Short mmCIF file of C-alpha atoms in Angstrom, two decimals:
data_model
loop_
_atom_site.label_atom_id
_atom_site.label_comp_id
_atom_site.label_asym_id
_atom_site.label_seq_id
_atom_site.Cartn_x
_atom_site.Cartn_y
_atom_site.Cartn_z
CA ILE A 1 28.06 -21.60 -5.77
CA ILE A 2 29.57 -18.06 -5.63
CA ILE A 3 27.29 -15.13 -6.07
CA PHE A 4 28.36 -11.52 -6.29
CA LEU A 5 25.61 -9.21 -5.23
CA PHE A 6 25.35 -5.51 -6.17
CA LEU A 7 21.64 -4.93 -6.15
CA PHE A 8 21.07 -1.14 -5.65
CA SER A 9 17.35 -1.59 -6.35
CA ALA A 10 16.05 -0.42 -3.02
CA PRO A 11 12.38 0.58 -3.07
CA TYR A 12 12.77 3.52 -0.80
CA ILE A 13 11.96 7.16 -1.69
CA GLN A 14 14.50 8.17 -4.23
CA SER A 15 14.71 11.75 -3.01
CA GLN A 16 16.20 10.57 0.27
CA VAL A 17 19.85 11.35 1.08
CA ILE A 18 22.13 8.35 0.84
CA PRO A 19 25.28 8.00 3.00
CA SER A 20 27.69 8.97 0.25
CA ASP A 21 25.91 12.36 -0.14
CA ILE A 22 27.40 13.45 3.15
CA SER A 23 31.07 14.17 3.39
CA GLY A 24 33.45 12.14 5.58
CA VAL A 25 32.04 8.62 5.00
CA VAL A 26 34.95 6.13 5.58
CA LEU A 27 32.96 2.88 5.88
CA TRP A 28 29.67 1.77 4.28
CA LEU A 29 28.75 -1.89 4.43
CA ARG A 30 25.34 -2.85 3.08
CA SER A 31 23.97 -6.35 2.69
CA ASP A 32 23.14 -5.99 -0.99
CA SER A 33 26.86 -5.60 -1.90
CA LEU A 34 28.62 -8.74 -1.00
CA GLU A 35 30.02 -12.12 -2.06
CA VAL A 36 27.89 -15.17 -1.17
CA ILE A 37 29.02 -18.77 -1.30
CA ASP A 38 26.36 -21.45 -0.67
CA ASP A 39 24.13 -18.85 1.16
CA LYS A 40 27.01 -17.77 3.35
CA VAL A 41 28.64 -14.33 3.25
CA SER A 42 32.36 -14.56 2.53
CA ARG A 43 32.93 -10.83 1.86
CA ILE A 44 30.96 -7.58 2.22
CA TYR A 45 32.19 -4.68 0.13
CA ASP A 46 32.80 -1.17 1.38
CA LEU A 47 30.71 1.23 -0.66
CA SER A 48 32.46 4.31 0.73
CA GLY A 49 35.31 4.00 -1.73
CA GLY A 50 37.81 3.43 1.01
CA GLY A 51 38.32 -0.20 0.24
CA TYR A 52 37.74 -1.42 3.77
CA ASP A 53 35.91 -4.61 2.87
CA ALA A 54 35.18 -7.21 5.54
CA GLU A 55 35.61 -10.94 4.91
CA GLN A 56 35.62 -14.38 6.43
CA THR A 57 37.83 -17.10 4.96
CA LEU A 58 36.51 -19.90 7.20
CA GLU A 59 33.25 -21.34 5.88
CA SER A 60 32.04 -22.33 9.37
CA LYS A 61 32.26 -18.70 10.58
CA ARG A 62 30.45 -16.96 7.84
CA PRO A 63 27.16 -15.23 8.51
CA THR A 64 24.06 -16.45 6.65
CA TYR A 65 22.79 -14.40 3.71
CA VAL A 66 19.02 -13.62 4.00
CA SER A 67 17.86 -12.76 0.48
CA THR A 68 15.38 -10.18 -0.67
CA THR A 69 12.81 -13.03 -1.15
CA ASN A 70 12.95 -14.01 2.48
CA SER A 71 13.51 -10.59 4.04
CA ILE A 72 10.75 -9.13 6.21
CA PHE A 73 12.36 -5.66 6.17
CA ASN A 74 10.95 -4.12 2.95
CA GLY A 75 12.57 -6.85 0.90
CA GLN A 76 16.04 -5.66 1.81
CA PRO A 77 18.65 -8.42 2.34
CA TYR A 78 20.52 -8.77 5.55
CA MET A 79 23.05 -11.07 7.29
CA TYR A 80 22.29 -13.36 10.14
CA PHE A 81 25.01 -13.94 12.77
CA ASN A 82 24.45 -17.14 14.68
CA GLY A 83 26.84 -16.76 17.60
CA THR A 84 29.89 -18.11 15.73
CA SER A 85 29.79 -15.79 12.69
CA ARG A 86 32.50 -13.14 12.26
CA LEU A 87 33.67 -10.72 9.58
CA LEU A 88 37.08 -9.09 9.75
CA GLY A 89 37.72 -5.72 8.07
CA GLY A 90 40.68 -3.48 7.47
CA VAL A 91 42.28 -0.69 9.49
CA ILE A 92 40.23 2.50 8.95
CA SER A 93 42.91 5.17 8.66
CA GLY A 94 42.76 7.98 11.27
CA ILE A 95 39.59 6.82 13.00
CA ASP A 96 41.46 6.44 16.28
CA THR A 97 42.42 10.15 16.51
CA SER A 98 39.35 11.72 15.00
CA SER A 99 35.74 12.33 15.91
CA PHE A 100 33.36 9.90 14.31
CA SER A 101 29.68 8.99 13.64
CA LEU A 102 28.70 5.34 13.49
CA PHE A 103 25.33 3.97 12.37
CA ILE A 104 24.52 0.27 12.61
CA VAL A 105 21.28 -1.40 11.50
CA SER A 106 21.02 -4.58 13.52
CA GLY A 107 18.83 -6.77 15.68
CA ASN A 108 19.51 -9.27 18.42
CA ASN A 109 18.07 -12.63 19.29
CA ALA A 110 16.49 -13.40 22.66
CA ILE A 111 19.74 -13.57 24.51
CA SER A 112 21.30 -12.68 27.84
CA GLY A 113 24.99 -11.97 28.28
CA TRP A 114 27.81 -9.83 26.96
CA TYR A 115 27.75 -9.78 23.12
CA GLY A 116 30.05 -7.75 20.84
CA LEU A 117 28.51 -6.18 17.70
CA PHE A 118 31.17 -3.89 16.26
CA THR A 119 34.71 -3.39 17.31
CA VAL A 120 37.84 -1.51 16.32
CA ASN A 121 40.82 -3.32 17.85
CA ASN A 122 39.16 -4.54 21.11
CA TYR A 123 37.36 -3.02 24.06
CA ILE A 124 40.55 -2.81 26.13
CA ASN A 125 42.61 -0.69 23.73
CA GLY A 126 40.05 0.35 21.15
CA ILE A 127 36.21 0.69 20.91
CA THR A 128 33.41 -1.80 21.08
CA LEU A 129 29.68 -1.49 20.67
CA SER A 130 28.09 -4.31 22.62
CA ARG A 131 25.07 -5.31 24.77
CA SER A 132 25.14 -6.06 28.48
CA PRO A 133 23.43 -9.06 30.17
CA GLN A 134 20.57 -6.77 31.13
CA GLY A 135 20.07 -5.69 27.50
CA TYR A 136 21.67 -2.31 27.90
CA LEU A 137 23.68 -0.72 25.04
CA ALA A 138 27.26 -0.68 26.20
CA TYR A 139 29.93 1.37 24.38
CA TYR A 140 33.51 0.65 25.43
CA SER A 141 36.54 2.78 24.78
CA ASN A 142 39.89 1.89 26.32
CA SER A 143 38.14 -0.34 28.93
CA SER A 144 35.80 2.42 30.05
CA VAL A 145 32.09 2.03 29.38
CA ALA A 146 29.14 4.35 28.65
CA MET A 147 25.89 2.42 29.10
CA SER A 148 22.24 3.15 28.37
CA ALA A 149 19.80 3.38 31.25
CA ASN A 150 17.16 1.26 29.32
CA ASP A 151 17.28 -2.28 28.03
CA ILE A 152 17.04 -1.17 24.39
CA MET A 153 18.82 -4.41 23.30
CA SER A 154 16.10 -6.38 25.00
CA ASN A 155 16.71 -9.95 26.35
CA SER A 156 13.47 -10.89 24.66
CA GLY A 157 14.94 -9.92 21.25
CA VAL A 158 14.90 -7.04 18.86
CA PRO A 159 14.28 -7.90 15.17
CA LEU A 160 15.84 -4.72 13.77
CA ALA A 161 16.84 -1.31 15.12
CA TYR A 162 19.32 1.40 14.23
CA TYR A 163 22.02 2.60 16.54
CA SER A 164 23.62 6.03 15.99
CA LEU A 165 26.82 6.70 17.90
CA GLN A 166 28.55 10.05 17.74
CA LYS A 167 31.83 10.94 19.38
CA GLU A 168 33.06 14.55 19.25
CA LYS A 169 36.68 13.95 20.24
CA GLY A 170 37.55 15.37 23.63
CA VAL A 171 34.01 16.72 24.16
CA ILE A 172 31.03 14.39 24.23
CA PHE A 173 29.79 10.95 23.27
CA ASN A 174 26.09 10.37 22.43
CA GLY A 175 24.32 7.12 21.64
CA PHE A 176 20.92 6.98 20.01
CA PHE A 177 18.50 4.10 19.64
CA ASN A 178 16.00 4.46 16.75
CA GLY A 179 16.63 8.25 16.90
CA ILE A 180 16.20 8.59 20.66
CA LEU A 181 19.11 9.65 22.82
CA GLU A 182 19.85 6.82 25.27
CA VAL A 183 23.37 7.39 26.48
CA THR A 184 25.74 10.36 26.84
CA SER A 185 29.18 10.70 28.38
CA ALA A 186 31.95 13.34 28.65
CA ASN A 187 34.31 10.88 30.29
CA SER A 188 37.85 11.69 29.02
CA THR A 189 38.57 8.05 28.14
CA ILE A 190 35.23 7.60 26.33
CA VAL A 191 35.77 10.72 24.17
CA GLY A 192 39.49 10.34 23.84
CA THR A 193 41.74 8.59 21.29
CA PHE A 194 42.37 4.86 21.17
CA THR A 195 44.70 2.41 19.51
CA ASN A 196 43.73 1.65 15.95
CA SER A 197 43.57 -1.81 14.41
CA ASN A 198 41.25 -3.93 12.16
CA TYR A 199 37.52 -3.44 12.65
CA LYS A 200 35.40 -6.48 13.38
CA LEU A 201 31.71 -7.10 12.73
CA GLY A 202 29.89 -9.49 15.00
CA TYR A 203 32.54 -10.02 17.63
CA ASP A 204 35.15 -8.80 20.10
CA GLU A 205 37.14 -11.90 21.17
CA THR A 206 38.40 -10.22 24.33
CA GLY A 207 35.52 -10.90 26.73
CA PHE A 208 32.37 -10.99 24.61
CA SER A 209 30.29 -13.70 23.03
CA ASP A 210 29.86 -13.43 19.24
CA TRP A 211 26.80 -11.67 18.05
CA GLN A 212 23.47 -13.43 17.63
CA GLY A 213 21.06 -11.59 15.38
CA ASN A 214 20.61 -9.68 12.16
CA VAL A 215 22.95 -7.12 10.68
CA ALA A 216 21.82 -5.13 7.59
CA GLU A 217 24.09 -2.06 7.28
CA VAL A 218 27.05 -0.22 8.84
CA ILE A 219 27.97 3.40 8.06
CA MET A 220 30.84 5.31 9.57
CA TYR A 221 32.03 8.95 9.15
CA ASN A 222 35.36 10.42 10.34
CA ARG A 223 33.62 13.41 11.93
CA THR A 224 30.67 14.22 14.10
CA LEU A 225 27.66 14.85 11.89
CA SER A 226 25.45 17.81 12.52
CA GLU A 227 22.00 17.07 13.87
CA ALA A 228 20.43 17.67 10.45
CA GLU A 229 22.91 15.29 8.82
CA ARG A 230 22.35 12.63 11.50
CA LEU A 231 18.56 12.91 10.97
CA SER A 232 19.05 12.53 7.22
CA ILE A 233 20.95 9.24 7.63
CA GLU A 234 18.41 8.00 10.09
CA SER A 235 15.63 8.91 7.67
CA TYR A 236 17.45 6.98 4.92
CA ILE A 237 17.59 3.94 7.14
CA ARG A 238 13.93 4.14 8.11
CA TYR A 239 12.70 4.51 4.54
CA ARG A 240 14.96 1.75 3.27
CA TYR A 241 13.98 -0.91 5.84
CA SER A 242 10.58 0.28 7.07
CA PRO A 243 8.79 2.65 4.65
CA PRO A 244 5.53 4.31 5.68
CA VAL A 245 2.04 2.82 5.19
CA SER A 246 0.39 3.20 1.81
CA LEU A 247 -3.21 2.22 1.00
CA SER A 248 -2.81 2.83 -2.70
CA SER A 249 -5.25 4.87 -4.82
CA ASP A 250 -8.88 5.62 -4.04
CA ILE A 251 -11.19 2.79 -4.93
CA TYR A 252 -14.30 3.11 -7.15
CA ILE A 253 -16.61 0.12 -7.36
CA PRO A 254 -18.52 0.30 -10.61
CA TYR A 255 -20.87 -2.58 -9.76
CA GLY A 256 -22.11 -4.36 -6.72
CA PHE A 257 -21.99 -4.03 -2.98
CA ARG A 258 -19.70 -6.79 -1.90
CA ASP A 259 -17.07 -6.21 0.84
CA THR A 260 -13.90 -4.49 -0.26
CA SER A 261 -10.68 -5.37 1.48
CA LEU A 262 -8.42 -2.50 2.60
CA ILE A 263 -4.95 -3.85 3.22
CA ALA A 264 -2.29 -2.09 5.32
CA PHE A 265 -0.24 -5.15 6.12
CA LYS A 266 3.57 -5.16 5.93
CA PRO A 267 5.80 -7.44 7.95
CA TRP A 268 7.62 -4.43 9.39
CA PHE A 269 4.51 -2.98 10.95
CA THR A 270 3.70 -3.92 14.54
CA ASP A 271 0.40 -2.16 15.24
CA TYR A 272 -2.61 -0.98 13.21
CA GLN A 273 -5.31 1.53 14.23
CA TRP A 274 -8.10 2.16 11.64
CA SER A 275 -10.61 4.98 11.70
CA THR A 276 -13.28 2.36 12.11
CA GLY A 277 -11.77 1.30 15.44
CA GLU A 278 -10.51 -1.98 14.10
CA THR A 279 -6.91 -3.11 14.79
CA ASP A 280 -6.28 -5.80 12.18
CA SER A 281 -3.91 -5.27 9.29
CA ILE A 282 -6.84 -5.84 6.89
CA ILE A 283 -10.39 -4.52 7.15
CA HIS A 284 -13.49 -5.15 4.98
CA VAL A 285 -15.87 -2.30 4.09
CA ASN A 286 -19.10 -2.11 2.10
CA HIS A 287 -20.12 1.51 2.43
CA ASN A 288 -19.03 4.74 0.72
CA GLY A 289 -16.54 6.71 2.85
CA ALA A 290 -13.07 7.82 3.73
CA TYR A 291 -11.05 5.31 5.69
CA SER A 292 -7.70 5.89 7.32
CA VAL A 293 -5.11 3.89 9.19
CA THR A 294 -2.18 4.70 11.51
CA VAL A 295 0.53 2.11 11.84
CA THR A 296 3.57 1.69 14.10
CA ASP A 297 6.70 0.17 12.64
CA ILE A 298 9.58 -1.94 13.98
CA PHE A 299 11.51 1.27 14.80
CA GLY A 300 8.67 2.71 16.85
CA PHE A 301 7.63 5.34 14.32
CA THR A 302 4.04 5.96 13.20
CA SER A 303 2.75 6.76 9.73
CA SER A 304 -0.81 7.25 8.37
CA ASP A 305 -2.68 7.08 5.08
CA ALA A 306 -6.24 7.48 3.96
CA ILE A 307 -8.33 6.11 1.12
CA THR A 308 -11.81 6.90 -0.26
CA VAL A 309 -14.08 4.03 -1.23
CA THR A 310 -17.04 4.75 -3.61
CA TYR A 311 -19.81 2.28 -4.31
CA PRO A 312 -22.62 2.72 -6.87
CA ASP A 313 -25.23 5.25 -5.76
CA TYR A 314 -28.24 3.16 -4.77
CA GLN A 315 -30.22 5.96 -3.18
CA ILE A 316 -33.71 6.70 -4.64
CA ASN A 317 -34.16 9.73 -6.83
CA ILE A 318 -36.40 11.83 -4.55
CA THR A 319 -36.63 12.93 -0.98
CA ASP A 320 -39.72 12.71 1.27
CA THR A 321 -42.62 14.06 -0.71
CA THR A 322 -46.26 14.92 0.09
CA LEU A 323 -48.85 13.81 -2.52
CA CYS A 324 -52.37 14.97 -3.00
CA LEU A 325 -55.26 12.59 -3.61
CA GLY A 326 -54.97 11.24 -7.17
CA ASP A 327 -51.30 12.25 -7.57
CA SER A 328 -48.61 9.65 -8.42
CA ILE A 329 -44.87 9.67 -8.59
CA VAL A 330 -42.16 7.42 -10.10
CA ILE A 331 -39.56 6.30 -7.67
CA LYS A 332 -36.27 4.95 -9.06
CA THR A 333 -32.81 4.30 -7.76
CA LYS A 334 -29.82 6.22 -9.05
CA LEU A 335 -28.10 3.07 -10.22
CA ASP A 336 -26.72 2.72 -13.75
CA ASN A 337 -27.07 -0.52 -15.62
CA THR A 338 -30.25 -1.46 -13.66
CA GLU A 339 -30.55 -4.57 -15.85
CA ASP A 340 -27.55 -6.02 -13.95
CA TYR A 341 -29.37 -5.82 -10.60
CA THR A 342 -32.47 -7.45 -9.03
CA PHE A 343 -34.80 -5.34 -6.91
CA LEU A 344 -37.24 -5.93 -4.02
CA TRP A 345 -39.19 -2.90 -2.94
CA SER A 346 -41.05 -2.58 0.42
CA THR A 347 -44.31 -2.86 -1.54
CA GLY A 348 -43.22 -6.27 -2.82
CA GLU A 349 -42.65 -5.02 -6.34
CA THR A 350 -39.45 -6.20 -8.17
CA SER A 351 -39.15 -3.72 -11.05
CA ASP A 352 -36.23 -1.29 -11.18
#
């Protein structure tokens, strides 16, 4: 079974910048634009317009397609690389002698060792984004390496993250993990030119194991983006794969006082903090009030939302009152449709 997928139905905020809105994009691979044969990815199409598709002709080396139905990342499809999966792309013209910006949305299994994620040529003569046995991000250029100080590609596994690499040729290299600067280098080899060749997704056969983990998207520009542009692409990634929490509209309960469930759960959230002090993804309330929640997502970002819940007004119609001897007063609740309720007063009476 051969399936050609061009979905473009992403439920992210439509006002967000998309990669093609920013000039200089030379490669844009996204896991909703590919060819799938028996749940395996045989080709992923380049959305940049450059024609640099990546493919795998051997069935045994194709990554697995994870559909929108099974995706835990906002319903966005992705590819799973199992340690033998590889995709080979074309030669990106001029990328060897220019500055560049590279964004990869990827995760890694619980692994320990050297693993290649994205390569142009190989790490000896070209560039490779990889992970070290300690879980450090390791960027190679012409055999020289710039490495993060933190184990951001943790040996215990990372379900999904975004890596932003920027090389200003001859000046500086910066590597970001989920928007945080983790590695920088002005080494002349790191920021210099390299020998161009085919790009490779999921491997560098010259000294690295093949990638084990998820890959959702790859975006590359032939220049160093400004900070505002970089943040725009990172925002696009975040909203696409991990949009903020939404508790929907305020809730009005026209009848009854049963518990109402407030649901913040999404599979891409990792932590929940409610204004009630509760930390579950769902809470149950039975009183009027404003309730809010702050969540943390897979990328480490927080978002908040609030909702007002309104129940029928069951308060009595008067406040404390002083009566003189012989006076009387009628006490009622403020409920509508009193015939739908039963009553038990402190006097033992049961009328409304």
